[in-house]
Coordinates of C-alpha atoms and ligand atoms in Angstrom, one line a residue:
X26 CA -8.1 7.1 14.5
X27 CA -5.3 7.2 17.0
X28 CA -2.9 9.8 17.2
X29 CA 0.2 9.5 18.8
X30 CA 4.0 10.7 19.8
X31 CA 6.0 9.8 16.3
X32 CA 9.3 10.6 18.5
X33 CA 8.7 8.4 21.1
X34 CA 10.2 4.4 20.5
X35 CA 7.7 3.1 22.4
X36 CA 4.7 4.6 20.8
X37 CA 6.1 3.7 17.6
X38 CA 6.0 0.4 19.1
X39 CA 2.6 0.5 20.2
X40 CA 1.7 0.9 16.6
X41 CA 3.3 -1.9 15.3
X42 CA 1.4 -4.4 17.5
X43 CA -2.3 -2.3 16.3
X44 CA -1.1 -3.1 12.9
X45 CA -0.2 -6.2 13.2
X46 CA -3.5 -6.6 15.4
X47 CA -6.1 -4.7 12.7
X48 CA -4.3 -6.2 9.1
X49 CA -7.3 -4.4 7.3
X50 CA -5.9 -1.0 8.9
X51 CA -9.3 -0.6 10.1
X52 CA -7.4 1.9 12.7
X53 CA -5.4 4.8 11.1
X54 CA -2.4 5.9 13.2
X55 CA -1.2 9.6 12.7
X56 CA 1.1 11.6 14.4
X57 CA 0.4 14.1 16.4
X58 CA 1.0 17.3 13.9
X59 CA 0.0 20.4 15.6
X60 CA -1.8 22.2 13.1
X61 CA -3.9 19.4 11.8
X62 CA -5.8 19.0 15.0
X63 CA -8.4 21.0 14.9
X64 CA -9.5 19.6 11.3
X65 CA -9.5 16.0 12.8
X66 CA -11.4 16.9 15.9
X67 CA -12.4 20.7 17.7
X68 CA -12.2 19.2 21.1
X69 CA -8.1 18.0 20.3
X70 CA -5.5 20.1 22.3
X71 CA -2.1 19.6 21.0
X72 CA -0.5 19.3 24.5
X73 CA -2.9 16.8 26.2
X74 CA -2.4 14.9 23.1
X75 CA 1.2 14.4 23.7
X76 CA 1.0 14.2 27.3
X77 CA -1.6 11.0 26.7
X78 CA -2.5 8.9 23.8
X79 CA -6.1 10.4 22.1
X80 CA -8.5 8.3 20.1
X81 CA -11.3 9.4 18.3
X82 CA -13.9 6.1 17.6
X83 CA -16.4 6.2 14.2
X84 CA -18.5 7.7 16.1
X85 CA -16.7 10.9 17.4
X86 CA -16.5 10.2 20.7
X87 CA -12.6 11.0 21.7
X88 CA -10.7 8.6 24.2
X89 CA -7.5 9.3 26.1
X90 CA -4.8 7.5 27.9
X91 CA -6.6 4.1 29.6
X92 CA -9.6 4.8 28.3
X93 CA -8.1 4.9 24.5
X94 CA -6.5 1.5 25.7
X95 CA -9.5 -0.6 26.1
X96 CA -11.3 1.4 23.3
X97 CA -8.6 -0.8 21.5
X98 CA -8.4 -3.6 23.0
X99 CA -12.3 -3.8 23.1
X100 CA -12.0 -3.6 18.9
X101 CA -9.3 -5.4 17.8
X102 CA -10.1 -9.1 17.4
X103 CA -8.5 -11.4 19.5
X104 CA -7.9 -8.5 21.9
X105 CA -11.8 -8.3 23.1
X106 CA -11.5 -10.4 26.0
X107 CA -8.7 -8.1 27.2
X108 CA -10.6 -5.1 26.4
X109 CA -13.4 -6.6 28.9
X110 CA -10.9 -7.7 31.8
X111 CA -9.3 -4.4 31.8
X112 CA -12.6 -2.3 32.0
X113 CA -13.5 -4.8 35.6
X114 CA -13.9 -2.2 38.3
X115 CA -10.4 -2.1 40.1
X116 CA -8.6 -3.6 37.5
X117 CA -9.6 0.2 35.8
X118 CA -7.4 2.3 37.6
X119 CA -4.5 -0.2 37.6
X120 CA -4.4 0.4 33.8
X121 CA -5.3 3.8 34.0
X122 CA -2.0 4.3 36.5
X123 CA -0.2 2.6 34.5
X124 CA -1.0 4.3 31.1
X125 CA 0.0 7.3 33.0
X126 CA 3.4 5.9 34.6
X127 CA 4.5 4.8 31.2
X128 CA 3.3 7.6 29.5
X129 CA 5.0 10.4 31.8
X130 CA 8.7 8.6 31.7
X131 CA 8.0 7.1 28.0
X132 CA 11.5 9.2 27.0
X133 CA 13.3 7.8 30.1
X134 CA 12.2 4.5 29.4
X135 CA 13.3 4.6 25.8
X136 CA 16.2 6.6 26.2
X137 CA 15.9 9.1 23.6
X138 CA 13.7 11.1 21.5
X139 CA 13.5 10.1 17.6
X140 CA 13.7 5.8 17.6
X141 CA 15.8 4.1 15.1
X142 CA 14.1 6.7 12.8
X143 CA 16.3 10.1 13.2
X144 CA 19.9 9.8 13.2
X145 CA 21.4 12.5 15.8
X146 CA 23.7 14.8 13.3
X147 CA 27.3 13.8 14.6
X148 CA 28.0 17.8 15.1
X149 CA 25.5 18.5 17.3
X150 CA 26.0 15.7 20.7
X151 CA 29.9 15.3 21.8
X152 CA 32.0 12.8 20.5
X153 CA 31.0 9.6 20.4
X154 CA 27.5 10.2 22.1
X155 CA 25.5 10.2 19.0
X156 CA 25.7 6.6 17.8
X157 CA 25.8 5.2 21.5
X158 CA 22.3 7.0 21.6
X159 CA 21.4 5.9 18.7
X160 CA 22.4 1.6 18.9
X161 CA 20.7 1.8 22.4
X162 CA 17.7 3.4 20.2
X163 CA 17.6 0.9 17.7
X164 CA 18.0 -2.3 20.5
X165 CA 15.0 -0.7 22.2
X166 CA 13.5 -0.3 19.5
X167 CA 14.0 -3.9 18.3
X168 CA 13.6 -6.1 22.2
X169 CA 10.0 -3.8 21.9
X170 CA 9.3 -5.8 18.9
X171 CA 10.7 -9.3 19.7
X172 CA 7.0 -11.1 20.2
X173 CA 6.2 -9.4 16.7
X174 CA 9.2 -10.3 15.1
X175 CA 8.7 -14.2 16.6
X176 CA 5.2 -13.8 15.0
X177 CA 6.5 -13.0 11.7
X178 CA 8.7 -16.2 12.5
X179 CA 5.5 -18.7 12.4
X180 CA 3.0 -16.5 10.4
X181 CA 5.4 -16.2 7.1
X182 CA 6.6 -19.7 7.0
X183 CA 2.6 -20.7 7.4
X184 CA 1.8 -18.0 4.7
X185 CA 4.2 -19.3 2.2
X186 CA 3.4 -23.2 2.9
X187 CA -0.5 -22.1 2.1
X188 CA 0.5 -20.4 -1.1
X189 CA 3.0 -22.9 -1.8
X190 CA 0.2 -26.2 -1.7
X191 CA -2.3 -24.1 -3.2
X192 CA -0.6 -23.6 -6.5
X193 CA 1.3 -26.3 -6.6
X194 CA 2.3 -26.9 -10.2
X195 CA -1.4 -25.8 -10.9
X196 CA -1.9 -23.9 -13.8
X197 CA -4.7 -20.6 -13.2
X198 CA -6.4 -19.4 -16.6
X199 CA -7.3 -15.5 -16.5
X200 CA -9.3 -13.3 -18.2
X201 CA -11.0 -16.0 -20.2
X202 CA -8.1 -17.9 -20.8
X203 CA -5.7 -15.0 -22.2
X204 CA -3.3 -15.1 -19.5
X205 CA -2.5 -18.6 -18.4
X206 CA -0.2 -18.6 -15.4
X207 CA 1.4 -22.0 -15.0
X208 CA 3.0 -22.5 -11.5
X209 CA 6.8 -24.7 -11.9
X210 CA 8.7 -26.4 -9.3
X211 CA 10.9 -29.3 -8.8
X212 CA 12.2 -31.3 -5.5
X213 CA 14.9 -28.5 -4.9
X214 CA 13.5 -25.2 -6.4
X215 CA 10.3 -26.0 -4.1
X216 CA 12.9 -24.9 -0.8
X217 CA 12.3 -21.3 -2.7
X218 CA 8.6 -21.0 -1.7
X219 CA 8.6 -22.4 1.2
X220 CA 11.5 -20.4 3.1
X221 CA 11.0 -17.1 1.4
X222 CA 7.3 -16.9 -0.6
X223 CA 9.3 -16.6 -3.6
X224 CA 7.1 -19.1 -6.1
X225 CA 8.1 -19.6 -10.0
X226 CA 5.9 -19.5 -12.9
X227 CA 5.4 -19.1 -16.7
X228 CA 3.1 -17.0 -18.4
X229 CA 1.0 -17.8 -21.8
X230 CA 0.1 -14.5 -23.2
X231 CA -1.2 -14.3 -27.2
X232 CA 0.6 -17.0 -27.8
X233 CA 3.8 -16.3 -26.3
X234 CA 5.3 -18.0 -23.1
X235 CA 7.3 -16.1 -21.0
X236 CA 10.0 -16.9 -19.0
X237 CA 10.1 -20.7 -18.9
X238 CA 12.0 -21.5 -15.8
X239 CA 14.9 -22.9 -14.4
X240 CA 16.5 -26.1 -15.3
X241 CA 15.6 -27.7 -11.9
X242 CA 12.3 -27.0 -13.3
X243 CA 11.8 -28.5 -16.8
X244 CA 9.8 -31.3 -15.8
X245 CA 7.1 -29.3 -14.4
X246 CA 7.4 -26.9 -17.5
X247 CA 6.8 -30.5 -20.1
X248 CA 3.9 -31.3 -17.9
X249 CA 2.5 -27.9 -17.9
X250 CA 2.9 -28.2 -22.4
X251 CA 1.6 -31.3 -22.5
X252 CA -1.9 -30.3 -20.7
X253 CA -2.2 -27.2 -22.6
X254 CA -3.7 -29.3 -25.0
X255 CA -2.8 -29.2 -28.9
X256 CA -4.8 -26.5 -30.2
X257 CA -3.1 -24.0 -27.6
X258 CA 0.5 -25.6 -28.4
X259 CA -0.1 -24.8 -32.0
X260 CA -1.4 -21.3 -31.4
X261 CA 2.3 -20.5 -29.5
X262 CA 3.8 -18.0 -31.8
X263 CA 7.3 -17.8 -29.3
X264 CA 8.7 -18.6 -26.4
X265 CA 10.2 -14.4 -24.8
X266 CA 12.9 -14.6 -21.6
X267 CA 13.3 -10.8 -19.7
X268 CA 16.2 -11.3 -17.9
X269 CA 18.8 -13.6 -17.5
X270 CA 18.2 -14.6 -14.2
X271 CA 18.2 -18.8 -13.9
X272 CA 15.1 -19.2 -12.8
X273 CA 13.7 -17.5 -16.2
X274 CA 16.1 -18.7 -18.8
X275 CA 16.8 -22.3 -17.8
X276 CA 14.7 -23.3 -20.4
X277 CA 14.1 -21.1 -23.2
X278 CA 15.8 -23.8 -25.7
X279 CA 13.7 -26.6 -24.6
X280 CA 10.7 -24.6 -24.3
X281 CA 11.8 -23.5 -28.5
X282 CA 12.5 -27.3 -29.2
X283 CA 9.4 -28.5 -27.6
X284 CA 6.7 -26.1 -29.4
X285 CA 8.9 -25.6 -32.4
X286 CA 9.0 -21.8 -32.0
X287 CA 11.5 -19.4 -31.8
X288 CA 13.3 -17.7 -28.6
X289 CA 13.9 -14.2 -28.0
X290 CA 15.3 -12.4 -25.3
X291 CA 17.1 -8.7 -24.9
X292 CA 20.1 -8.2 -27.2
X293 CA 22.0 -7.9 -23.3
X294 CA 20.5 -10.3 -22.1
X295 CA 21.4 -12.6 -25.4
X296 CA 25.2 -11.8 -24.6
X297 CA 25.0 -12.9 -21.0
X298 CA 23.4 -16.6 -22.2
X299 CA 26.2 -17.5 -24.1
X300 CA 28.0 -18.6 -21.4
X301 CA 25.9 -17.9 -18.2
X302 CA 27.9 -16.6 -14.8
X303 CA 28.7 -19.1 -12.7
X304 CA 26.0 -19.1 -9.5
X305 CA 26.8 -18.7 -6.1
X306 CA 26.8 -22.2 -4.2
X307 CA 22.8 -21.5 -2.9
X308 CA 21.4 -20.4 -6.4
X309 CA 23.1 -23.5 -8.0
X310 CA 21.7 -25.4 -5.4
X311 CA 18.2 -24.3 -5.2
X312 CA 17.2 -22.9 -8.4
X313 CA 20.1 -24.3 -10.9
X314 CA 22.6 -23.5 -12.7
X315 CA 21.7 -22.4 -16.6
X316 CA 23.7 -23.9 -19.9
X317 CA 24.6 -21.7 -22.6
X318 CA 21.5 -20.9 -24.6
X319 CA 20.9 -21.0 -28.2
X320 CA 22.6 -23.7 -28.6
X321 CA 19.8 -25.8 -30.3
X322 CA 18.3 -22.7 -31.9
X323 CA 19.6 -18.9 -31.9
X324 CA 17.6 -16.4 -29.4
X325 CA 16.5 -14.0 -31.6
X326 CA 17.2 -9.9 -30.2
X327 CA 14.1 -8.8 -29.3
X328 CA 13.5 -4.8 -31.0
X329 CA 11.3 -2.6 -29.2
X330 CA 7.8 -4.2 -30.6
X331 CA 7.0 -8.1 -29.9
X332 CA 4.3 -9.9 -32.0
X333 CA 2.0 -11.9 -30.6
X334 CA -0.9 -14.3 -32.1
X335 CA -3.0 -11.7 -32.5
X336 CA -1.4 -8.3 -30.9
X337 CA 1.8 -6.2 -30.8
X338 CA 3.3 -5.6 -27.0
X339 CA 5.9 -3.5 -26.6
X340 CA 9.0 -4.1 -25.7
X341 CA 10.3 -1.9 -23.0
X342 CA 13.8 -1.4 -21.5
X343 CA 13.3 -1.9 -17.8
X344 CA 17.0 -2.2 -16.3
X345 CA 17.2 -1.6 -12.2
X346 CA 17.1 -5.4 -11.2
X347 CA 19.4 -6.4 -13.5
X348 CA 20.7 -4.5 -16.2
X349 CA 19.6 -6.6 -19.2
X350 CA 15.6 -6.2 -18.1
X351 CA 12.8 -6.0 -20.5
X352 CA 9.3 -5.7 -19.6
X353 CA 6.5 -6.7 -21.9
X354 CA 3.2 -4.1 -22.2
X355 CA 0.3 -4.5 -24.5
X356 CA -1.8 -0.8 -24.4
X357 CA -5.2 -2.8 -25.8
X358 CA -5.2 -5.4 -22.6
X359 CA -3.3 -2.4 -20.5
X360 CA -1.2 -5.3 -19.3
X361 CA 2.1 -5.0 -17.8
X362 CA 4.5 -8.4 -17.8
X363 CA 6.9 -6.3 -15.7
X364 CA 9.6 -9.9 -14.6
X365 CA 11.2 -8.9 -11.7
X366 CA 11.1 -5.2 -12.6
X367 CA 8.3 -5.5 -10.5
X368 CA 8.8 -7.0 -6.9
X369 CA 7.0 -6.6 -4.1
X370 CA 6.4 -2.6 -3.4
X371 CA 8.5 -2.8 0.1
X372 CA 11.5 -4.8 -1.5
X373 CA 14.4 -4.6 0.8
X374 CA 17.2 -7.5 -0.1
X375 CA 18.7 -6.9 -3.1
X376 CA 21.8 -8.7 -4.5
X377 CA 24.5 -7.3 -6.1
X378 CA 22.9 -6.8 -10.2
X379 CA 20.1 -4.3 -8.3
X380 CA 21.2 -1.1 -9.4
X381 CA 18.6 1.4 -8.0
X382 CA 18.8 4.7 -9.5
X383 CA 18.0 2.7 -12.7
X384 CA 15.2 0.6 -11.2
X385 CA 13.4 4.1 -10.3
X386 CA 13.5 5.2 -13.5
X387 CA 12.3 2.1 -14.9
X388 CA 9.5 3.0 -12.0
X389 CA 9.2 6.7 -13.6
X390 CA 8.7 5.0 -17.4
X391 CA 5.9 2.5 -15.9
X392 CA 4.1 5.4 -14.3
X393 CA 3.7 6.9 -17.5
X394 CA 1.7 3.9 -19.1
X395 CA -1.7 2.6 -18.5
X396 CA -1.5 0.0 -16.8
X397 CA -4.8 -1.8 -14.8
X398 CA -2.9 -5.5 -14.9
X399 CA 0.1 -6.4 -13.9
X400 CA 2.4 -9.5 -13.9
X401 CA 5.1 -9.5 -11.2
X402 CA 8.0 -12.2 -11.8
X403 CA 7.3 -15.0 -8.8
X404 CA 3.8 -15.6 -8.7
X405 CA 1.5 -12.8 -7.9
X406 CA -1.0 -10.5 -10.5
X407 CA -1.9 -7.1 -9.3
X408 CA -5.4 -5.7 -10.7
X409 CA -8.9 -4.6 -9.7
X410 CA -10.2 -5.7 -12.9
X411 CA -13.4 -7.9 -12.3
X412 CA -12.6 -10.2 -15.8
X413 CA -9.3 -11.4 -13.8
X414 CA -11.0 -13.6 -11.2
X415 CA -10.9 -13.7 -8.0
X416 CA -8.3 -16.7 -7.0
X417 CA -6.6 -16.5 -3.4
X418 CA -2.7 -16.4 -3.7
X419 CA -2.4 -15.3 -6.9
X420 CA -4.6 -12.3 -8.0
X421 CA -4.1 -9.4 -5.4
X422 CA -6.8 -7.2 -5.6
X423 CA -4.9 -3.6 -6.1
X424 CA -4.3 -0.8 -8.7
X425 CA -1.2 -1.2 -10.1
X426 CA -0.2 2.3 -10.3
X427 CA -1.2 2.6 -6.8
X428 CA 1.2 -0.4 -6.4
X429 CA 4.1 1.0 -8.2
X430 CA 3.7 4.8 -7.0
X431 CA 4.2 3.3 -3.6
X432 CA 7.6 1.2 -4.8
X433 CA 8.9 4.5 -6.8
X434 CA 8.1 6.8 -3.3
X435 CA 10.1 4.2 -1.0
X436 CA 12.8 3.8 -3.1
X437 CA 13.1 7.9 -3.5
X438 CA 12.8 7.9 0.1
X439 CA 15.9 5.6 0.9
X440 CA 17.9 6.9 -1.8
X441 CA 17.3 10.5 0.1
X442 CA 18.0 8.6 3.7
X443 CA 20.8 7.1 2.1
X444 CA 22.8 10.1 0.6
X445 CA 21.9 11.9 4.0
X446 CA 23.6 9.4 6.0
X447 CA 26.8 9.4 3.6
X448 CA 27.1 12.9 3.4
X449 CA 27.1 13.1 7.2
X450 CA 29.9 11.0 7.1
X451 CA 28.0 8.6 9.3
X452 CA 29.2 4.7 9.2
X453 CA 27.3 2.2 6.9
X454 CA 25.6 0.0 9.2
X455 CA 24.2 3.2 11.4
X456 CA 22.7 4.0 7.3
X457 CA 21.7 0.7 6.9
X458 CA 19.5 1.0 10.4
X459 CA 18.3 3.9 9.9
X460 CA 16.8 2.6 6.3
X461 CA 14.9 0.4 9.0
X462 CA 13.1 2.4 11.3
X463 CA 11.2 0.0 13.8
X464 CA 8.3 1.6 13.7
X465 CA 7.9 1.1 9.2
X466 CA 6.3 -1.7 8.8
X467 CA 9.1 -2.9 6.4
X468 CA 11.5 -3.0 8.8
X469 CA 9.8 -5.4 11.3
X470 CA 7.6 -7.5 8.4
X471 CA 10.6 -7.5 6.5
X472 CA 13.4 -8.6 9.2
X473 CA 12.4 -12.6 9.0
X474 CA 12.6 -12.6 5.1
X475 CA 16.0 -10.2 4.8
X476 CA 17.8 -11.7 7.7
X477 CA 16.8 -15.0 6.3
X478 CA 17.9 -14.5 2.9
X479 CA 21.2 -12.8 4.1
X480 CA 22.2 -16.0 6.6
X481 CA 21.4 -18.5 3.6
X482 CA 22.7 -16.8 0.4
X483 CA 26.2 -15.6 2.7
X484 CA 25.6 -12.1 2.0
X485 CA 24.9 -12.0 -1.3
X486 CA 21.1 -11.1 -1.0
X487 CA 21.1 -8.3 2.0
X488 CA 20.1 -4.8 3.1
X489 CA 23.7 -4.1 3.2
X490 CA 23.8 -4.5 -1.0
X491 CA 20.1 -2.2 -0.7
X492 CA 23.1 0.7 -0.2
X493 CA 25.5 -0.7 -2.6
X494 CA 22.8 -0.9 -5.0
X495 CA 22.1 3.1 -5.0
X496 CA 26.4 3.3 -5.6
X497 CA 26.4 0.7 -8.6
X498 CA 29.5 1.2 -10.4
X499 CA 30.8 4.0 -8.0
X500 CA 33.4 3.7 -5.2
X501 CA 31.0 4.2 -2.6
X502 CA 29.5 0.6 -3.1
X503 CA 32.7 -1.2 -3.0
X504 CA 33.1 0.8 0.5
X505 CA 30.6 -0.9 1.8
X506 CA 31.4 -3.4 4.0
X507 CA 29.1 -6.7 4.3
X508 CA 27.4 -7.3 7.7
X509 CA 26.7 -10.2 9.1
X510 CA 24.8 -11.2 12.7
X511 CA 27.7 -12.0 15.5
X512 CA 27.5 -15.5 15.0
X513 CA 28.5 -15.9 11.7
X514 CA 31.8 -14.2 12.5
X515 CA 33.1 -16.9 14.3
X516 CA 32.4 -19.1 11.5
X517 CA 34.8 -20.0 8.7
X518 CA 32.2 -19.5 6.1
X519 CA 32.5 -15.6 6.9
X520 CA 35.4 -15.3 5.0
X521 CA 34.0 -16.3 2.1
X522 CA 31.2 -13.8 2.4
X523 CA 33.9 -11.2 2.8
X524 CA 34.7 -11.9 -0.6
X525 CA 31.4 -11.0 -1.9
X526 CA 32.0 -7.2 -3.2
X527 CA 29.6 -5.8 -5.4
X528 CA 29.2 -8.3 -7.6
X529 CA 31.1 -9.7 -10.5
X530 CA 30.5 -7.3 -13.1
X531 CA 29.6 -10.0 -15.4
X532 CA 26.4 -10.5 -13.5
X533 CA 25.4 -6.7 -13.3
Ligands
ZN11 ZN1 15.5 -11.7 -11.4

């Protein structure tokens, strides 16, 4: 365990690379709180633990400054030969003397107490100090982290190209077969895994499929029919969309026309599929544009109870990322199909149909249920349950309430942040930093991913819209001015980013 200065940029910093270096969080990193010392260790003195870094190893030996140094290196993986170079007599003190140099001018070094993390109230500094401190903070803060953040540049892309070939259009059976997850894809909608880990897939549940793609993906979705063989094409009871998002309605007719079942989506949800809002240029591009649906067959409204082969899931309202969401739970299998009412736990580039004070209560309503399996919207199942096997990239071994606990506690946290920041009168992208504290995980793990996503969809996917998205419908949201990196300014494109308010309202 390694306790250390949580006001101090460059321990924060220091942090960052142990997690990134120990991914099982073999180490735990505290802060130093005053009162809890003496439960951690007897021989911990508050002081000498923020004038040096302490560590206390498994076996209850307690390390300081250097010493805690090449404890870590020493234990960290790739570090060991580091650990072993810096223990060489000579080469000792050096590190020691230099632990202690750093250590002693850490706040001169860094500038200012607090990181990216506190925002200085404006009353308290003189005019104009605050936010000066603060941007020369968050630079710090962020040149610290430049090699992690150009790891994150060749470990994500290699993560998502992995995940990407190994479920290629495969289909994964589950649980014996009752949850079939059939991976889509096409030449275009294939650029969504690679850059961004975002993969697409239908499920088979008790003889319902649910969401059937995009469009772009209909030849992958015919394959997928065509192997499930004819006994399990005659077992499908319907085909269930739970949002209107392209790249799960695209093709609820043909997937109706081709098993000769009916369709049913949200009664909202119905109403936006008559005539589908027109995508922004990259969505078209990528994912694909949906027709009308129900043109071939109506989409029946779904009520709050769906009927399966053999059971009777519920049907529950679970607006937040978009406004029409449904989520699909059945209490026997104490299965959640949560769509994308489920994203990852530390979700942080929203576009504009997020609305977040409803997605938390959607949270608050999942919390309730007993859930031990659940289905996220782009590829990934969340259970510890032994009957769903074991198969790298798409089960993830967690508790799902864990899982959602930790979504519903961030998103409280920011919305907190947030309305802090506002009521301070502070300006939105000082807010939108200090959402991003360097030393939260989120913010550096994160940063490829958002920054990413906001460069390539012009704005319309950012953590600028993460604050609109807690002001849906409100004048504080349209306030909100979009942010882009420097060099986007001088391009022409910019303009048309500028455009992007919150959101058309047909789309929220
Ligand atoms: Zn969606």
């Amino acid at each position: 365990m390694v306790l250390y200065d949580h006001v101090c940029e460059i321990c924060q910093a220091g942090v960052s690379y142990i997690r990134l270096l120990d991914p099982r969080g073999r180490v735990e990193c505290r802060p130093i709180v005053d009162a809890e010392l003496a439960a951690l260790h007897p021989s911990l003195d508050p002081e000498a633990c923020r004038r040096e870094m302490h560590l206390v190893a498994p076996d209850g030996s307690v390390h300081a400054g250097g010493d805690a140094i090449r404890w870590l290196l020493g234990h960290l993986g790739w570090t060991r030969p580091l650990g072993w170079v810096a223990g060489l007599p000579g080469l000792r003190g050096l590190v020691d003397g230099l632990y202690r140099f750093v250590a002693r001018n850490r706040y001169s070094i860094s500038r200012c107490r607090g990181g990216s993390c506190r925002v200085p109230r404006p009353g308290g500094l003189p005019p104009g100090t605050p936010l000066r401190v603060f941007w020369a903070c968050y630079w710090i803060g962020f040149f610290l982290r430049l090699p992690l953040l150009a790891a994150t540049l060749v470990y994500y892309p290699a993560a998502n190209t992995l995940a990407y070939l190994h479920t290629w259009r495969r289909r994964v059976d589950l649980a014996g077969g009752r949850l079939r997850v059939c991976f889509l894809g096409g030449v275009r909608p294939d650029l969504g895994p690679l850059f961004f880990g975002e993969r697409f897939y239908s499920l088979v549940y008790d003889g319902l499929l649910i969401d059937p793609g995009s469009v772009l993906m209909g030849r992958s979705l015919v394959r997928h029919l065509g192997r499930l063989g004819r006994e399990t094409r005659e077992d499908f009871v319907g085909v269930v969309a739970t949002h209107f998002h392209e790249e799960h309605v695209g093709n609820l007719d043909l997937a109706g026309e081709a098993l000769g079942v009916p369709t049913f989506a949200g009664p909202a949800t119905i109403e936006l599929l008559r005539q589908p809002p027109r995508l922004p240029f990259m969505r078209r591009l990528i994912i694909g544009q949906p027709r009308p649906q129900g043109t071939l067959r109506p989409v029946l409204p779904l009520g709050d109870r769906l009927q399966g082969r053999t059971r009777t899931l519920r049907v529950l309202p679970a607006a937040g990322h978009s406004s029409d969401h449904v989520a699909l739970y059945d209490p026997e299998e104490r299965l959640l199909i949560s769509g994308d009412s489920f994203m990852a736990a530390y979700f942080t580039s929203p576009n504009p149909d997020v609305d977040s004070r409803r997605w938390i209560q959607t949270l608050e309503g999942f919390l309730s249920l007993d859930i031990e399996v659940l289905t996220d919207g782009h590829g990934t199942i969340y259970t510890e349950r032994a009957d769903y096997g074991e198969v790298p990239w798409v089960v993830v071994r967690a508790h799902p309430r864990t899982l959602l606990g930790e979504k519903l506690a961030f998103m409280r946290w920011m919305q907190a942040e947030i309305a802090r920041g506002v009521s301070e009168g502070l300006p939105f992208d000082v807010v939108e930093a200090s959402l991003f504290p360097w030393g939260r995980p989120w913010a550096w793990k994160n940063w490829y991913f958002d920054e990413l996503a906001r460069l390539m969809s012009l704005g319309e996917f950012s953590r600028t819209e993460l604050i609109r998205s807690f002001y849906r419908g409100e004048p504080t949201a349209e306030r909100v001015p979009a942010r882009f990196p420097r060099v986007w300014n001088l391009c022409l494109l910019t303009r048309r980013a500028a455009r992007l308010g919150p959101g058309p309202g047909a789309t929220t």
